[in-house]
PDB file of C-alpha atoms in Angstrom:
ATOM      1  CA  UNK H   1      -3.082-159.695-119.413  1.00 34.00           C
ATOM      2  CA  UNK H   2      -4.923-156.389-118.762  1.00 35.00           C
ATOM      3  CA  UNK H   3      -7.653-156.423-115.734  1.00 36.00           C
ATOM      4  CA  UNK H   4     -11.116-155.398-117.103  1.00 34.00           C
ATOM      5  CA  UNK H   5     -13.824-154.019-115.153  1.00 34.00           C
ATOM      6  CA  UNK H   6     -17.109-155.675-114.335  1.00 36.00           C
ATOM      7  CA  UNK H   7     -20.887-154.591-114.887  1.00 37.00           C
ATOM      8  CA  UNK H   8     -23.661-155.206-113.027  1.00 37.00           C
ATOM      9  CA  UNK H   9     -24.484-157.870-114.994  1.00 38.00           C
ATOM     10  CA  UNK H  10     -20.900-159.492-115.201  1.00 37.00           C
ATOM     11  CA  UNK H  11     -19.989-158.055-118.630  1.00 35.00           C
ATOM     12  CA  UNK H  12     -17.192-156.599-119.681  1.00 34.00           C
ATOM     13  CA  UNK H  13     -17.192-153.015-119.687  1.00 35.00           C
ATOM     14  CA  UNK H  14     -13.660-152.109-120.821  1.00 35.00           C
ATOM     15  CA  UNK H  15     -10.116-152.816-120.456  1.00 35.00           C
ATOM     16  CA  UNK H  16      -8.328-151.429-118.169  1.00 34.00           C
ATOM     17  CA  UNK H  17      -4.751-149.807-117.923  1.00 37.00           C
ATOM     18  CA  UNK H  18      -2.382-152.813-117.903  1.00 35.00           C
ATOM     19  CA  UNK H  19      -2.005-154.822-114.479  1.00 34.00           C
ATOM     20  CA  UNK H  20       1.345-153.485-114.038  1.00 35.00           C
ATOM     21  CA  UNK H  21       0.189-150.538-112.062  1.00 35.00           C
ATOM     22  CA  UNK H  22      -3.373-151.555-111.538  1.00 33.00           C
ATOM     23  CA  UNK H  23      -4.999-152.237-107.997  1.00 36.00           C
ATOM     24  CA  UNK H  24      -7.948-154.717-108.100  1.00 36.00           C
ATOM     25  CA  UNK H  25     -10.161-152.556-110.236  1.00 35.00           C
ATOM     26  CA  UNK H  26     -13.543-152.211-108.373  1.00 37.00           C
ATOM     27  CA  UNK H  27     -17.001-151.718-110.633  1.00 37.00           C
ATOM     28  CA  UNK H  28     -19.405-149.631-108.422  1.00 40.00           C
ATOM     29  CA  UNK H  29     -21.058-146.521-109.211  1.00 38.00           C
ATOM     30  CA  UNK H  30     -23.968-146.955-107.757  1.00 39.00           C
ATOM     31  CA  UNK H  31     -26.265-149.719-110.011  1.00 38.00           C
ATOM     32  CA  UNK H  32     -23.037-151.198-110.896  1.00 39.00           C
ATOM     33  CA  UNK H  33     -21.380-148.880-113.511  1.00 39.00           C
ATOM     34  CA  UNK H  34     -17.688-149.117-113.815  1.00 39.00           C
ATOM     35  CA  UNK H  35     -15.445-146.507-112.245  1.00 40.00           C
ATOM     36  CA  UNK H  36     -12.978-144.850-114.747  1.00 42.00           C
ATOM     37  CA  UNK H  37      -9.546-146.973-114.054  1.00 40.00           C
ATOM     38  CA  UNK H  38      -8.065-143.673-112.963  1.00 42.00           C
ATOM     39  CA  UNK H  39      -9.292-143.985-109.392  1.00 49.00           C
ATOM     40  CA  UNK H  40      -7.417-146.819-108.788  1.00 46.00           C
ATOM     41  CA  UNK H  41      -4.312-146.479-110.621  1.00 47.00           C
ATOM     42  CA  UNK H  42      -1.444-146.200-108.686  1.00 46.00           C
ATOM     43  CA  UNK H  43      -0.197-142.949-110.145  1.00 46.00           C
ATOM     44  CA  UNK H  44      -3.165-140.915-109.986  1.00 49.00           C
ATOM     45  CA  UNK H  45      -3.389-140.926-105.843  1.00 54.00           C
ATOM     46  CA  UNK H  46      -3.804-137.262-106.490  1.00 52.00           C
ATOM     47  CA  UNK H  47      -6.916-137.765-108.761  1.00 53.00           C
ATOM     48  CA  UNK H  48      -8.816-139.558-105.598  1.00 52.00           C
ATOM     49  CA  UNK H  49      -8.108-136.863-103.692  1.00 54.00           C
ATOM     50  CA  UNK H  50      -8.754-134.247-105.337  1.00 53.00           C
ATOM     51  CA  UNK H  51     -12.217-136.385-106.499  1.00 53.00           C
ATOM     52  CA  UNK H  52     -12.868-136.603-102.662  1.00 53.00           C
ATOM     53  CA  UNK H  53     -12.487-132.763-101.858  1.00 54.00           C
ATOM     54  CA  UNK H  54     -14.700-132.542-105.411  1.00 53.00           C
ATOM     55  CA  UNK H  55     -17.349-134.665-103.414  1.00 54.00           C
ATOM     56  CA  UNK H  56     -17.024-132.805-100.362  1.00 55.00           C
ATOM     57  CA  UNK H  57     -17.993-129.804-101.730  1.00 54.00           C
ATOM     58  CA  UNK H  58     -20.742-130.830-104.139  1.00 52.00           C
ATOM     59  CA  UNK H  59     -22.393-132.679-100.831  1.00 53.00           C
ATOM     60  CA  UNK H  60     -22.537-129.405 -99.139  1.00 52.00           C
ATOM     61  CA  UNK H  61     -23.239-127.356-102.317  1.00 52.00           C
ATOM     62  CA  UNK H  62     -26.695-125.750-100.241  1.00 52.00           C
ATOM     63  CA  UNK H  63     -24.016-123.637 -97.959  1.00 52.00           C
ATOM     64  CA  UNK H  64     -21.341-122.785-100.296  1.00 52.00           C
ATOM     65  CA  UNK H  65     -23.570-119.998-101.811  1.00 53.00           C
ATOM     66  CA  UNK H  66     -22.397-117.130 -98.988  1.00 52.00           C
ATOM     67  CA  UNK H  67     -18.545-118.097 -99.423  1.00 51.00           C
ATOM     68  CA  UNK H  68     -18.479-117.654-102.992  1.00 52.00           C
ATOM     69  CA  UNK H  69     -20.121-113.970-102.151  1.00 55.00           C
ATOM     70  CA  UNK H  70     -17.500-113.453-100.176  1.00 53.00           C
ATOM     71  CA  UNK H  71     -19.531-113.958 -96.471  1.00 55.00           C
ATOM     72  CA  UNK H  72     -16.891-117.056 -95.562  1.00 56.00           C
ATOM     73  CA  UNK H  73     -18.566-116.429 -91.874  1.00 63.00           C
ATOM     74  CA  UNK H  74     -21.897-117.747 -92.905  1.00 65.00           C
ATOM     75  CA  UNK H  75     -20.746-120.933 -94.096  1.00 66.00           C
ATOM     76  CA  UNK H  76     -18.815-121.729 -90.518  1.00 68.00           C
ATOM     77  CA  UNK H  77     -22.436-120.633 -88.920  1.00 75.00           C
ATOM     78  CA  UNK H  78     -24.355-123.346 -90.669  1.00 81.00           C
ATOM     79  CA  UNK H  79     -25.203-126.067 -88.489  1.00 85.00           C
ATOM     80  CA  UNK H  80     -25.197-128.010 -90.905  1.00 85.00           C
ATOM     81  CA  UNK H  81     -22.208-127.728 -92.392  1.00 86.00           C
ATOM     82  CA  UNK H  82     -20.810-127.884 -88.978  1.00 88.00           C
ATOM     83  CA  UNK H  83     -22.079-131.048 -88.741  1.00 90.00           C
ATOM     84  CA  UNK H  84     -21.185-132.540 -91.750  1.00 90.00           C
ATOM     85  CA  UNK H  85     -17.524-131.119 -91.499  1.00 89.00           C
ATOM     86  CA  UNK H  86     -17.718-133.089 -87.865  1.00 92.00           C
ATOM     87  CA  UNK H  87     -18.452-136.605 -89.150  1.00 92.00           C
ATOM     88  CA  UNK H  88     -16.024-136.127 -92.140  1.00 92.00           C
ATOM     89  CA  UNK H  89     -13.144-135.368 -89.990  1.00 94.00           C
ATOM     90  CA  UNK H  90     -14.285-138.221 -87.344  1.00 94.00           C
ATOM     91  CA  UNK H  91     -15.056-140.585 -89.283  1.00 94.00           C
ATOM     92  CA  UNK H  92     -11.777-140.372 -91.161  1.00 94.00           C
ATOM     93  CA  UNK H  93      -9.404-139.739 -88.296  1.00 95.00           C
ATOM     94  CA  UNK H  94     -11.022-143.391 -86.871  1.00 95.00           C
ATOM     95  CA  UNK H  95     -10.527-144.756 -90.286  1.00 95.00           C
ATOM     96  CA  UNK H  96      -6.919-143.991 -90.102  1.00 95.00           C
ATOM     97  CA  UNK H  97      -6.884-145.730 -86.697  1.00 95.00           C
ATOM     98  CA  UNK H  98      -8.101-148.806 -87.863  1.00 94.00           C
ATOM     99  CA  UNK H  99      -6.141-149.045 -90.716  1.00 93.00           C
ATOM    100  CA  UNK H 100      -2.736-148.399 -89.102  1.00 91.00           C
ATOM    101  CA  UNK H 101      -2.323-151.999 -88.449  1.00 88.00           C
ATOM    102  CA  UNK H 102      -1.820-153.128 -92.288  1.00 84.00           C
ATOM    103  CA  UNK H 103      -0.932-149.584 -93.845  1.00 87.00           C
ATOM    104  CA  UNK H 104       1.520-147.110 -93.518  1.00 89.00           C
ATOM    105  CA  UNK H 105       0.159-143.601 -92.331  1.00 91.00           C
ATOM    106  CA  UNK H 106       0.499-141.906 -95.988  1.00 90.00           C
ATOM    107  CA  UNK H 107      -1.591-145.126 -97.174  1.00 90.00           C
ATOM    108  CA  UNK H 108      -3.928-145.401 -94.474  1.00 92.00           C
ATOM    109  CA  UNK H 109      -4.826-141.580 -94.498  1.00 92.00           C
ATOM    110  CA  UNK H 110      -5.455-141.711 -98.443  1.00 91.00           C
ATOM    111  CA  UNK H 111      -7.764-144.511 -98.080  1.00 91.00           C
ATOM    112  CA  UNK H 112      -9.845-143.315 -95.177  1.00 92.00           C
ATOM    113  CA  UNK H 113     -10.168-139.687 -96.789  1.00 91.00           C
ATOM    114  CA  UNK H 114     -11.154-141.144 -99.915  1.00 91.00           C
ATOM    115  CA  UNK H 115     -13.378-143.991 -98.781  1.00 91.00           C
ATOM    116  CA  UNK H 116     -15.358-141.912 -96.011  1.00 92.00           C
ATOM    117  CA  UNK H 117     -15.674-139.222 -98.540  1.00 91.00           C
ATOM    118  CA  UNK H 118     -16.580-141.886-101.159  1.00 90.00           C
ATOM    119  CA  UNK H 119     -19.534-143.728 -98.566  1.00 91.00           C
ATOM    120  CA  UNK H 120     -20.823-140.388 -97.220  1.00 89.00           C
ATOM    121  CA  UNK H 121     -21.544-138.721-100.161  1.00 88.00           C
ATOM    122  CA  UNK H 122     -22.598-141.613-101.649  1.00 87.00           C
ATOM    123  CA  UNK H 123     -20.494-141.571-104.820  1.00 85.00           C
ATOM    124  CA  UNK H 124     -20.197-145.121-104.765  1.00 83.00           C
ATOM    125  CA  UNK H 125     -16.141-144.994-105.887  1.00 86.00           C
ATOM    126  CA  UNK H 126     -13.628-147.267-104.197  1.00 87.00           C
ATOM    127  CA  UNK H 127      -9.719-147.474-104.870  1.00 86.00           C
ATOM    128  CA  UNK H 128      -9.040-150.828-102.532  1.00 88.00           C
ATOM    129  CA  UNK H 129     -11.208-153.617-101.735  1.00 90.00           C
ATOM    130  CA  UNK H 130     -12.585-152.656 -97.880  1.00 91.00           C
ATOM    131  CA  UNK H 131     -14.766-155.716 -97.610  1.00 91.00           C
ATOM    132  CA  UNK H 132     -11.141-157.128 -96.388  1.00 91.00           C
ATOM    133  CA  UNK H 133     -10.090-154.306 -93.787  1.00 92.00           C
ATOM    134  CA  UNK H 134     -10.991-154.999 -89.833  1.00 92.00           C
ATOM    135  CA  UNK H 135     -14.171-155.412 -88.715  1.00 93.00           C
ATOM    136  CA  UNK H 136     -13.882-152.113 -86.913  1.00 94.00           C
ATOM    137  CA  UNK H 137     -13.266-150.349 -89.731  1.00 94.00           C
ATOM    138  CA  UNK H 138     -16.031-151.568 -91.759  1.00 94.00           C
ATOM    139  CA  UNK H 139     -18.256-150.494 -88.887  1.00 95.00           C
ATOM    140  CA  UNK H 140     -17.201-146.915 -89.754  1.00 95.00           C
ATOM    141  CA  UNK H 141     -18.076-147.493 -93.283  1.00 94.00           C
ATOM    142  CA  UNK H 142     -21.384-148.793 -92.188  1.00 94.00           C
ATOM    143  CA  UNK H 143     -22.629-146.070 -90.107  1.00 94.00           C
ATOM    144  CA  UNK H 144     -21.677-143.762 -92.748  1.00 94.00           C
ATOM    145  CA  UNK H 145     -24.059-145.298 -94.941  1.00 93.00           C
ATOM    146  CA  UNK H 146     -26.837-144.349 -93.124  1.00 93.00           C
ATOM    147  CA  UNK H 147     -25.847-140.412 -93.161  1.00 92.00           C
ATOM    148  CA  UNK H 148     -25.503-139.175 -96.488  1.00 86.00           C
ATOM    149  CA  UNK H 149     -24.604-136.067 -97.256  1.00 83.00           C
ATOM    150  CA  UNK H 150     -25.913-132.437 -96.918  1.00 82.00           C
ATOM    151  CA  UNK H 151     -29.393-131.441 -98.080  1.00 81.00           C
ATOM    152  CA  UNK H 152     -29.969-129.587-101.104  1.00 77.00           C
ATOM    153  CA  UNK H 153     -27.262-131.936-102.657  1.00 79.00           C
ATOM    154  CA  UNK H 154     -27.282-134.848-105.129  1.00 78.00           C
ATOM    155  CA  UNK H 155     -26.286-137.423-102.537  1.00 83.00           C
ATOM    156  CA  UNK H 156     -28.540-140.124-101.086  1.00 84.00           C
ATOM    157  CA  UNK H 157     -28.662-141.223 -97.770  1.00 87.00           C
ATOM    158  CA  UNK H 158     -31.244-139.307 -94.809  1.00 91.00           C
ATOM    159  CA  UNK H 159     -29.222-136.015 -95.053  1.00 90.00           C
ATOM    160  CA  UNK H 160     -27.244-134.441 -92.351  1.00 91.00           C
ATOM    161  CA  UNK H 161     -29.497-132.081 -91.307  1.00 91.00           C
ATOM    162  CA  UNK H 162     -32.033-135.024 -90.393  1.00 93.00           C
ATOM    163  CA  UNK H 163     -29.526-136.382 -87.796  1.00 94.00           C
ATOM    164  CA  UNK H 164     -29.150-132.790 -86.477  1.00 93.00           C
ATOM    165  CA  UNK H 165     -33.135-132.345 -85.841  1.00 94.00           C
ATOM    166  CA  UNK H 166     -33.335-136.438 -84.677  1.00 94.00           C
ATOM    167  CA  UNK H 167     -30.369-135.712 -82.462  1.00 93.00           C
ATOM    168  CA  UNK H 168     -31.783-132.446 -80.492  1.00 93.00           C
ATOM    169  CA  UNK H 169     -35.566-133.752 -80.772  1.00 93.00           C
ATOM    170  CA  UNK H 170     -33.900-136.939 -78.527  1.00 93.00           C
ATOM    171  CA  UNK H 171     -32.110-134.965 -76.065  1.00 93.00           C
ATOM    172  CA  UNK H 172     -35.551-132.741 -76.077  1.00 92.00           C
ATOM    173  CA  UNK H 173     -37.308-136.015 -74.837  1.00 91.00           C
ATOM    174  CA  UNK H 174     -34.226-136.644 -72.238  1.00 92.00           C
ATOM    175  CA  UNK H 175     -34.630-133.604 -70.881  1.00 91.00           C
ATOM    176  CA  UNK H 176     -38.559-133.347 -70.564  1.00 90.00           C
ATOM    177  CA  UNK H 177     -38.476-136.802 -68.425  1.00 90.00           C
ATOM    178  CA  UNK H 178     -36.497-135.050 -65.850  1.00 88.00           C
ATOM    179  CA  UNK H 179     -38.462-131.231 -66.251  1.00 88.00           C
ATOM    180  CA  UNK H 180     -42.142-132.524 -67.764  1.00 86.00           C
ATOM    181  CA  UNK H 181     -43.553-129.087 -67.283  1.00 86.00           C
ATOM    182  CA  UNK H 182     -40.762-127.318 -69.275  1.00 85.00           C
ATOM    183  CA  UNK H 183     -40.983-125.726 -72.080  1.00 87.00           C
ATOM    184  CA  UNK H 184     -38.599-127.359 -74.471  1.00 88.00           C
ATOM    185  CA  UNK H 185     -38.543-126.465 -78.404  1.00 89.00           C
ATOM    186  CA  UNK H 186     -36.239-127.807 -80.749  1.00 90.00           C
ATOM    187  CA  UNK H 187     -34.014-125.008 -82.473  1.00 89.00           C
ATOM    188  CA  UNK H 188     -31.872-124.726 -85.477  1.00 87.00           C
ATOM    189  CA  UNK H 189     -30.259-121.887 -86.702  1.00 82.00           C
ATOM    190  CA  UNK H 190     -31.929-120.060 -83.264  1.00 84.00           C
ATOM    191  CA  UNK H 191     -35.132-120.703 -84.735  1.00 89.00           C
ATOM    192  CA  UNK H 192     -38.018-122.947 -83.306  1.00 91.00           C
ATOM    193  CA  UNK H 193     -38.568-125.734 -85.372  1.00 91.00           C
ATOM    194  CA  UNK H 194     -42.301-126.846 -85.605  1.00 91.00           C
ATOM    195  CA  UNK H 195     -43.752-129.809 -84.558  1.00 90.00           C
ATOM    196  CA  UNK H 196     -45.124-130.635 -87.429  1.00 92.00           C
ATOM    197  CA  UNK H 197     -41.914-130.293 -89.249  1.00 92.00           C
ATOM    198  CA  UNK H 198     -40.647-132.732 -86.604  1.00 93.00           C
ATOM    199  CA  UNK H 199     -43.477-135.409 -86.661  1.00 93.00           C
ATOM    200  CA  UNK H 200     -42.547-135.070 -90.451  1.00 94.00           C
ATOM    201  CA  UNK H 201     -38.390-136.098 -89.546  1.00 94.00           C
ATOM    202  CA  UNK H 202     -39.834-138.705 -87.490  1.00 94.00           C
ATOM    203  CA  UNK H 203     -41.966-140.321 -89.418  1.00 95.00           C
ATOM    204  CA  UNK H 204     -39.223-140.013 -92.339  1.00 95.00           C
ATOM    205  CA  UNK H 205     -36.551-141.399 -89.992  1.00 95.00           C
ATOM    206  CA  UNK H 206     -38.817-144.465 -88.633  1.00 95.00           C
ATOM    207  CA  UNK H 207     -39.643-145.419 -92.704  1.00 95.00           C
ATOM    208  CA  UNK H 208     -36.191-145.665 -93.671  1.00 95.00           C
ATOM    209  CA  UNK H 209     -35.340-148.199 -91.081  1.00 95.00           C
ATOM    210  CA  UNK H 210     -38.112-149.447 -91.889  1.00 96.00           C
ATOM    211  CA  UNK H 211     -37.969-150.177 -95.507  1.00 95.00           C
ATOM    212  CA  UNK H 212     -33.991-150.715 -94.905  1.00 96.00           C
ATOM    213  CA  UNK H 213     -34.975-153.834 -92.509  1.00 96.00           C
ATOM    214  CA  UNK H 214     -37.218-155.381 -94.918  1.00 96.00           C
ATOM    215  CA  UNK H 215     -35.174-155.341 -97.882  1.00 96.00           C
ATOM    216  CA  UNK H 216     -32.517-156.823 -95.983  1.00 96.00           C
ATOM    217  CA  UNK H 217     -34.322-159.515 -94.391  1.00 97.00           C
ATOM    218  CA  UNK H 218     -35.549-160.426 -97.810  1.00 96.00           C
ATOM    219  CA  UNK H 219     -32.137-160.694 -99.289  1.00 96.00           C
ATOM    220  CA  UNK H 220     -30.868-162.966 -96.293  1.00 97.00           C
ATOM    221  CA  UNK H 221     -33.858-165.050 -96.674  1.00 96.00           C
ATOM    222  CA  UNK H 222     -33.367-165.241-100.225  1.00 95.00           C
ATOM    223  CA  UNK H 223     -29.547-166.566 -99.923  1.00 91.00           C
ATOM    224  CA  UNK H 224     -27.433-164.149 -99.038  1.00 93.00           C
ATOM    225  CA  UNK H 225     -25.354-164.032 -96.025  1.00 94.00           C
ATOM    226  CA  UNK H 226     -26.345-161.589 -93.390  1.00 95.00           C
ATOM    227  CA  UNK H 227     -23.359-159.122 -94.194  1.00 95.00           C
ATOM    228  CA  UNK H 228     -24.266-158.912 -97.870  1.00 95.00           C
ATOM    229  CA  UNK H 229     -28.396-158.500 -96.965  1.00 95.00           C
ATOM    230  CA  UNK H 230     -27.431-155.852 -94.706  1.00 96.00           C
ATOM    231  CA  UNK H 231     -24.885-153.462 -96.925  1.00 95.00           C
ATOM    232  CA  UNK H 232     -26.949-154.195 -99.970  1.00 95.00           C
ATOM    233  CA  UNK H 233     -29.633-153.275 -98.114  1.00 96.00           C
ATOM    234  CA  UNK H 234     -28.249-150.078 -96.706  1.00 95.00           C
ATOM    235  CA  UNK H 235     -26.468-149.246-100.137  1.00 93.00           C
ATOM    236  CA  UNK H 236     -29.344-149.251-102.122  1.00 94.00           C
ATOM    237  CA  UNK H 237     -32.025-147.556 -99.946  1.00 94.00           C
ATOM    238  CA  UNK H 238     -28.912-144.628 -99.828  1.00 92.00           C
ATOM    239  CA  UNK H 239     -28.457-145.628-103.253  1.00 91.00           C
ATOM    240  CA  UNK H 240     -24.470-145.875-101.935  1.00 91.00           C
ATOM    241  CA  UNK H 241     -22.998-148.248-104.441  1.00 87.00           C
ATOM    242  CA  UNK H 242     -20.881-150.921-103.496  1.00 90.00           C
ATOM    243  CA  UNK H 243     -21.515-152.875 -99.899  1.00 91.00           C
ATOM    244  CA  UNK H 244     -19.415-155.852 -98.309  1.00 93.00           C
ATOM    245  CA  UNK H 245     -18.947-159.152 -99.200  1.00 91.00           C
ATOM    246  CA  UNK H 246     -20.732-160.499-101.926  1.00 91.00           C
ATOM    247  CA  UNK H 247     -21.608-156.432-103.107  1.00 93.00           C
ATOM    248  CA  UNK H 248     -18.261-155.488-102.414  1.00 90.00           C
ATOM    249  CA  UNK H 249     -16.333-152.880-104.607  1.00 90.00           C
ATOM    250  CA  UNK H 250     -14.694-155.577-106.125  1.00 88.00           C
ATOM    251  CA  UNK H 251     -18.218-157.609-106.497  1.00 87.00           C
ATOM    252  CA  UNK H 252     -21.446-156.634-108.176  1.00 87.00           C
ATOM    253  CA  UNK H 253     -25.096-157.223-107.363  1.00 91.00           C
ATOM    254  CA  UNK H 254     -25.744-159.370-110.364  1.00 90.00           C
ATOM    255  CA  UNK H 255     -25.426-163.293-108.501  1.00 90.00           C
ATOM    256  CA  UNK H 256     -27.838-161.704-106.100  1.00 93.00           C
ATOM    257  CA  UNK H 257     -31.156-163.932-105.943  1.00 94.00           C
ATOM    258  CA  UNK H 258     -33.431-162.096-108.942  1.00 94.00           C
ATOM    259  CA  UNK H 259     -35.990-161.220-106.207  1.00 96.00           C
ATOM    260  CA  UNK H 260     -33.529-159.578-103.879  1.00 95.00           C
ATOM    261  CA  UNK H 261     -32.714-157.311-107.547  1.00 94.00           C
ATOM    262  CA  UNK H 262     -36.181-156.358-108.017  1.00 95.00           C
ATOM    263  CA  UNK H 263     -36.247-155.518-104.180  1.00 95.00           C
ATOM    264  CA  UNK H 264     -33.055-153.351-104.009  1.00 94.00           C
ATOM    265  CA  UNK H 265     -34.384-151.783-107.199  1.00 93.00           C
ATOM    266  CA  UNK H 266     -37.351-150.890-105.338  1.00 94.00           C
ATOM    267  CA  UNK H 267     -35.538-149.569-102.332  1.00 92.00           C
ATOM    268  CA  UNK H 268     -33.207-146.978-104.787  1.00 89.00           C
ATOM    269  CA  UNK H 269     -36.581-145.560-106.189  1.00 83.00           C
TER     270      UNK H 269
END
């Protein structure tokens, strides 16, 4: 019988391509719309990653500007494309590591490009059920929740270029405990960033833990285990898509306790 993909809600959505060359179809885009069978068809490997360098660049679409003009060099001096390019090629090359075990390299290479790509920009596609790789690897997938992608773009998430400012701003603090007289400013692009633009990262930074450790502990006190009140928690708030275990890719939010909906909602807005 053909697979069909699941809503939100449960509902059918539409068939999809018979099971002969269909993976476990998963639903997520986001609120739980279905992904177009093509990502996880078999024979259309190319499509995901081609759909991953697609996400890649419409995540960092702020610094792309000078390279289409022809100044390549500019985009290479952004920080925070620097950045960005950084955790991409981290995070994946771990990925790969981790997924060794169970995969062959071809395999394990396509899923970590596709699925850090997928996390990080907050697409919300999946071609393979992760809520059943290692531990370790989920951990990846985790952390790349709370990143997002580059600012000036459509994804969700804190931004790279908040990590960048949090990141210097700590080692500013490091370094003042050992030199409290110095003169320490946090720079970006060689300029001095204000203070208040800081207080502002800070305060930004501080809230989205915040709100992201509330909504969780509300949907672990309302039923859910602690994996699924965490990842729902975190995938909302980033407005990521899918999570683990009971919001996995090849799950939906919709046996979630109504409350815990109305709260996730809340943390997406």
């Amino acid at each position: 019988p053909a697979a069909v993909l699941r809503g939100g809600d449960g509902g059918v959505l539409a068939p999809a391509p018979a099971a002969r060359h269909v993976d476990r179809v998963p639903h997520q885009l986001g609120a739980g719309a279905a992904i177009p069978p093509l990502v996880a068809h078999r024979d259309h490997e190319l499509a995901a990653t081609t759909g991953g360098i697609r996400a890649v660049a419409a995540n960092a679409d702020d610094t792309f500007p000078p390279l289409v003009r022809g100044h390549g060099g500019a985009l290479f001096r952004d920080e925070e494309f620097r950045a960005y390019t950084l955790v991409v090629v981290l995070s994946t090359a771990v990925l790969v590591l981790f997924l060794m075990p169970g995969h062959q390299f071809p395999t394990a290479a396509r899923l970590a490009v596709f699925h850090a790509l997928s996390i990080l920009t907050t697409t919300g596609f999946a071609s393979a059920d992760f809520t059943l790789w290692s531990d370790q690897a989920k951990v990846v997938l985790l952390a790349l929740m709370f990143i997002g992608g580059s600012a000036g773009s459509a994804a969700g998430g804190p931004k790279v270029i908040r990590h960048v400012l949090m990141a210097r701003y700590t080692l500013r603090e490091l370094r003042r405990t050992a030199h409290p007289r110095a003169v320490l400013p946090v720079k970006l692009a060689g300029r001095v960033v204000p203070d208040a633009t800081m207080r502002e990262v800070v305060v930004f930074m501080l809230f989205y833990i915040l709100t992201f450790s509330i909504g969780a502990a509300i949907v672990v006190a309302l039923g859910a285990d602690l994996v699924t009140g965490i990842t729902a928690a975190a995938a909302s708030i980033g407005n990521v898509g899918p999570g683990f275990n009971q919001v996995g890719p090849m799950s939906h939010y919709g046996d979630l306790h109504p409350i815990s909906k109305i709260v996730l909602t809340l943390e997406m807005w």
